[in-house]
Coordinates of C-alpha atoms in Angstrom, one line a residue:
M398 CA 0.0 0.0 0.0
A399 CA 0.9 3.7 -0.1
D400 CA 3.4 5.1 2.3
R401 CA 1.4 6.1 5.4
A402 CA 4.3 7.3 7.6
G403 CA 2.5 10.6 8.2
S404 CA -0.8 12.3 7.4
D405 CA 1.0 14.9 5.4
S406 CA 3.5 12.7 3.6
L407 CA 4.6 13.7 0.1
H408 CA 2.9 10.6 -1.4
E409 CA -0.4 11.5 0.2
Q410 CA -0.2 15.2 -0.9
L411 CA 0.5 14.1 -4.5
Q412 CA -2.4 11.7 -4.3
R413 CA -4.7 14.5 -3.4
I414 CA -3.3 16.6 -6.2
C415 CA -3.8 13.7 -8.6
R416 CA -7.4 13.2 -7.4
E417 CA -8.2 16.9 -7.9
A418 CA -6.6 16.8 -11.4
A419 CA -8.7 13.7 -12.2
E420 CA -11.9 15.5 -11.1
R421 CA -11.0 18.4 -13.4
G422 CA -9.9 16.2 -16.2
T423 CA -6.5 17.9 -16.5
P424 CA -2.9 16.9 -16.4
L425 CA -0.9 17.4 -13.2
P426 CA 1.2 20.6 -12.9
P427 CA 4.8 20.4 -14.1
E428 CA 7.3 18.8 -11.7
I429 CA 9.0 22.1 -11.0
E430 CA 5.7 23.6 -9.9
L431 CA 4.8 20.6 -7.8
A432 CA 8.2 20.9 -6.1
R433 CA 7.6 24.5 -5.3
R434 CA 4.1 24.0 -4.0
L435 CA 5.1 21.0 -1.8
G436 CA 8.3 22.5 -0.6
V437 CA 10.5 19.6 -1.7
S438 CA 13.2 19.1 -4.4
R439 CA 12.3 18.2 -8.0
P440 CA 14.1 14.8 -7.7
M441 CA 11.8 14.0 -4.7
V442 CA 8.7 14.8 -6.7
R443 CA 10.0 12.8 -9.7
E444 CA 10.6 9.7 -7.4
A445 CA 7.2 10.1 -5.8
L446 CA 5.5 10.3 -9.3
V447 CA 7.4 7.1 -10.3
G448 CA 5.8 5.4 -7.3
L449 CA 2.3 6.7 -8.2
E450 CA 2.8 5.4 -11.8
A451 CA 3.7 2.0 -10.4
H452 CA 0.4 2.0 -8.5
G453 CA -1.5 2.8 -11.6
L454 CA -2.6 6.3 -10.5
V455 CA -0.8 8.3 -13.2
A456 CA 0.9 7.9 -16.6
R457 CA 4.0 10.0 -17.4
R458 CA 4.8 11.0 -21.0
A459 CA 8.0 12.7 -22.0
H460 CA 7.3 16.3 -23.3
Q461 CA 3.6 15.9 -22.7
G462 CA 3.1 15.8 -18.9
T463 CA 1.8 13.6 -16.1
F464 CA -1.8 12.4 -16.5
P465 CA -4.1 11.1 -13.7
N466 CA -5.8 7.8 -14.2
V467 CA -9.4 9.0 -13.8
S468 CA -10.9 5.5 -13.4
A469 CA -8.4 4.4 -10.7
F470 CA -9.9 6.8 -8.1
S471 CA -13.3 5.2 -8.5
V472 CA -12.0 1.8 -7.2
A473 CA -12.9 1.7 -3.5
L474 CA -10.9 -1.4 -2.5
R475 CA -8.0 -2.4 -4.7
I476 CA -6.7 -6.0 -4.6
D477 CA -4.1 -5.7 -7.3
Q478 CA -1.4 -4.6 -4.9
S479 CA 0.0 -5.4 -1.5
Y480 CA -2.1 -4.0 1.3
E481 CA -2.6 -3.9 5.0
L482 CA -6.2 -4.9 5.8
S483 CA -6.8 -2.0 8.2
T484 CA -5.5 0.5 5.6
L485 CA -7.6 -1.1 2.9
L486 CA -10.8 -0.5 4.9
E487 CA -9.7 3.0 6.1
D488 CA -9.1 4.1 2.5
A489 CA -12.6 3.0 1.7
G490 CA -13.9 5.3 4.5
F491 CA -14.6 2.8 7.3
E492 CA -13.9 3.3 11.0
V493 CA -11.7 0.2 11.7
E494 CA -11.4 -2.1 14.7
V495 CA -9.3 -5.3 14.8
D496 CA -10.1 -8.3 16.9
V497 CA -7.4 -11.0 17.5
I498 CA -9.4 -14.2 17.7
S499 CA -6.6 -16.6 18.4
V500 CA -2.8 -17.0 18.3
E501 CA -1.6 -20.5 18.7
W502 CA 1.2 -23.0 17.7
S503 CA -0.2 -25.6 15.4
T504 CA 0.6 -27.8 12.5
V505 CA -0.1 -27.3 8.8
N506 CA -2.7 -29.3 7.0
D507 CA -2.4 -30.8 3.5
V508 CA -3.6 -27.7 1.6
E509 CA -1.4 -25.4 3.6
A510 CA 1.6 -27.7 3.2
A511 CA 1.1 -27.7 -0.6
D512 CA 1.0 -23.9 -0.7
L513 CA 4.0 -23.5 1.6
A514 CA 6.1 -26.3 0.1
V515 CA 6.6 -27.9 3.5
P516 CA 5.7 -31.4 4.7
T517 CA 2.2 -31.9 6.1
G518 CA 2.3 -31.7 9.9
S519 CA 5.1 -29.1 10.0
E520 CA 5.0 -26.8 13.0
C521 CA 3.5 -23.3 12.4
L522 CA 2.2 -20.3 14.2
R523 CA -1.5 -19.7 13.4
V524 CA -3.1 -16.3 13.8
V525 CA -6.8 -15.5 13.3
K526 CA -8.0 -11.9 13.1
R527 CA -11.2 -10.1 12.3
W528 CA -11.5 -6.6 10.9
L529 CA -14.7 -4.6 11.6
G530 CA -15.7 -1.6 9.5
D531 CA -18.1 0.8 11.3
G532 CA -18.7 -1.9 13.9
T533 CA -19.6 -4.7 11.4
P534 CA -17.4 -7.7 10.6
R535 CA -15.9 -7.1 7.1
I536 CA -12.8 -9.3 6.8
A537 CA -11.5 -12.4 8.6
A538 CA -8.0 -13.8 8.0
E539 CA -5.9 -16.7 9.1
D540 CA -2.1 -16.4 8.8
V541 CA 0.0 -19.5 8.9
I542 CA 3.8 -19.0 9.4
P543 CA 5.8 -22.3 9.2
A544 CA 8.4 -22.2 12.0
R545 CA 9.7 -24.1 14.9
R546 CA 7.8 -23.4 18.1
R547 CA 9.3 -20.6 20.2
D548 CA 7.9 -20.1 23.7
D549 CA 10.4 -17.3 24.4
V550 CA 8.7 -14.9 21.9
V551 CA 5.7 -12.8 22.9
F552 CA 3.8 -11.4 20.0
D553 CA 2.2 -7.9 20.1
T554 CA -1.4 -8.3 18.9
E555 CA -0.8 -5.4 16.5
Y556 CA 2.1 -7.1 14.7
S557 CA 1.5 -7.6 11.0
V558 CA 2.3 -10.9 9.4
F559 CA 5.4 -9.4 7.9
E560 CA 6.7 -8.5 11.3
I561 CA 5.9 -12.0 12.7
V562 CA 7.7 -13.6 9.8
E563 CA 10.9 -11.5 10.4
V564 CA 10.9 -12.5 14.1
L565 CA 10.3 -16.2 13.5
R566 CA 12.1 -16.8 10.2
G567 CA 14.7 -14.0 10.1
E568 CA 13.7 -13.1 6.6
S569 CA 11.7 -10.4 4.9
V570 CA 8.7 -11.0 2.6
E571 CA 9.7 -9.8 -0.9
W572 CA 6.9 -11.3 -3.1
E573 CA 3.3 -12.2 -2.7
S574 CA 1.2 -14.4 -5.0
A575 CA -2.6 -14.7 -4.7
K576 CA -5.4 -17.0 -5.6
I577 CA -8.9 -15.4 -5.8
G578 CA -12.3 -17.0 -5.6
A579 CA -15.8 -16.9 -4.1
V580 CA -16.9 -19.1 -1.2
V581 CA -19.8 -19.4 1.2
P582 CA -18.2 -19.2 4.7
E583 CA -18.8 -22.3 6.8
G584 CA -18.0 -23.6 10.3
A585 CA -15.7 -21.3 12.4
W586 CA -15.6 -18.7 9.6
R587 CA -19.3 -18.1 10.0
E588 CA -18.9 -17.5 13.7
V589 CA -15.9 -15.2 13.2
L590 CA -17.8 -13.1 10.6
A591 CA -21.0 -13.2 12.7
L592 CA -23.0 -14.6 9.8
D593 CA -26.5 -15.9 10.1
D594 CA -27.1 -16.6 6.4
A595 CA -25.3 -18.3 3.5
R596 CA -24.0 -15.2 1.8
P597 CA -20.9 -15.5 -0.5
A598 CA -17.5 -14.0 0.4
L599 CA -14.5 -13.0 -1.7
S600 CA -11.7 -15.5 -0.9
I601 CA -8.1 -14.4 -1.2
T602 CA -5.3 -16.8 -0.4
L603 CA -1.8 -15.2 -0.4
V604 CA 1.6 -16.8 -0.2
G605 CA 4.5 -14.6 0.8
A606 CA 8.0 -15.5 -0.3
S607 CA 11.5 -14.3 0.3
L608 CA 13.8 -12.8 -2.3
H609 CA 15.2 -16.3 -3.0
G610 CA 11.8 -17.9 -3.2
T611 CA 11.4 -19.5 0.2
R612 CA 7.7 -19.5 1.1
L613 CA 7.4 -17.7 4.4
Y614 CA 3.6 -17.5 5.1
R615 CA 0.2 -18.3 3.9
A616 CA -2.8 -16.0 4.5
H617 CA -6.4 -17.0 3.8
E618 CA -8.8 -14.0 3.8
L619 CA -12.5 -13.9 3.5
H620 CA -14.0 -10.5 2.6
L621 CA -17.7 -9.6 2.9
M622 CA -18.5 -7.2 0.1
D623 CA -21.8 -5.8 1.3
G624 CA -22.1 -2.4 -0.2
V625 CA -18.4 -2.3 -1.1
E626 CA -16.9 -2.7 -4.6
Y627 CA -13.5 -4.5 -4.9
G628 CA -11.5 -3.9 -8.0
M629 CA -8.1 -3.7 -9.7
V630 CA -6.2 -1.3 -11.9
R631 CA -3.7 -2.4 -14.6
R632 CA -2.0 -1.0 -17.6
A633 CA -3.6 -1.8 -20.9
V634 CA -1.7 -4.1 -23.2
R635 CA -1.4 -2.7 -26.7
R636 CA -2.7 -5.2 -29.2
G637 CA -1.5 -5.2 -32.8

């Protein structure tokens, strides 16, 4: 997701300028004007614009300017890039609460073992959380981190899966791959999501890997999409 180090970060200020330009249907001001307005150097603006282009928010053309992607700003919840679930909901306008349902040492089942490329029954840390938007359950997720049991480690409930991986595996997550589908939550998932009917949910299964390809975690997420549109943004492929 976007850099959220501070409410007035350069990235966020440029995003606001992009959104305003998209609403007007005009290009962004030149880099030198943006640098002056934001009180930063031109190279800093250029680097930030490269980041926005990588996120599909702008397109930069030599000698023409920087153009906002008008359609990108209409996508409430984007699943085409890495995200923190709290940020995903906050960006869609929700007041977010996070419940930690359970944190326990366990073993991986057959499906998890296949995704993580480890033997069935391998030790793992299993974390189940629930995200509420405006007081209503919106997302539930189960993170599985294959690792030897460590009773000397106390995990802060606010740790992200990336932080847990670094503590247990001593490696950083570099890549994420995802499988997307639709399911009707059953069993414990129904209880976690407080469902009393058989409504479908968006299922996203992520596998995080190190720079060298070691699979470090598996996250299985269920998203209730009531009143919220999920989408993605991608560059068009020119066809001959």
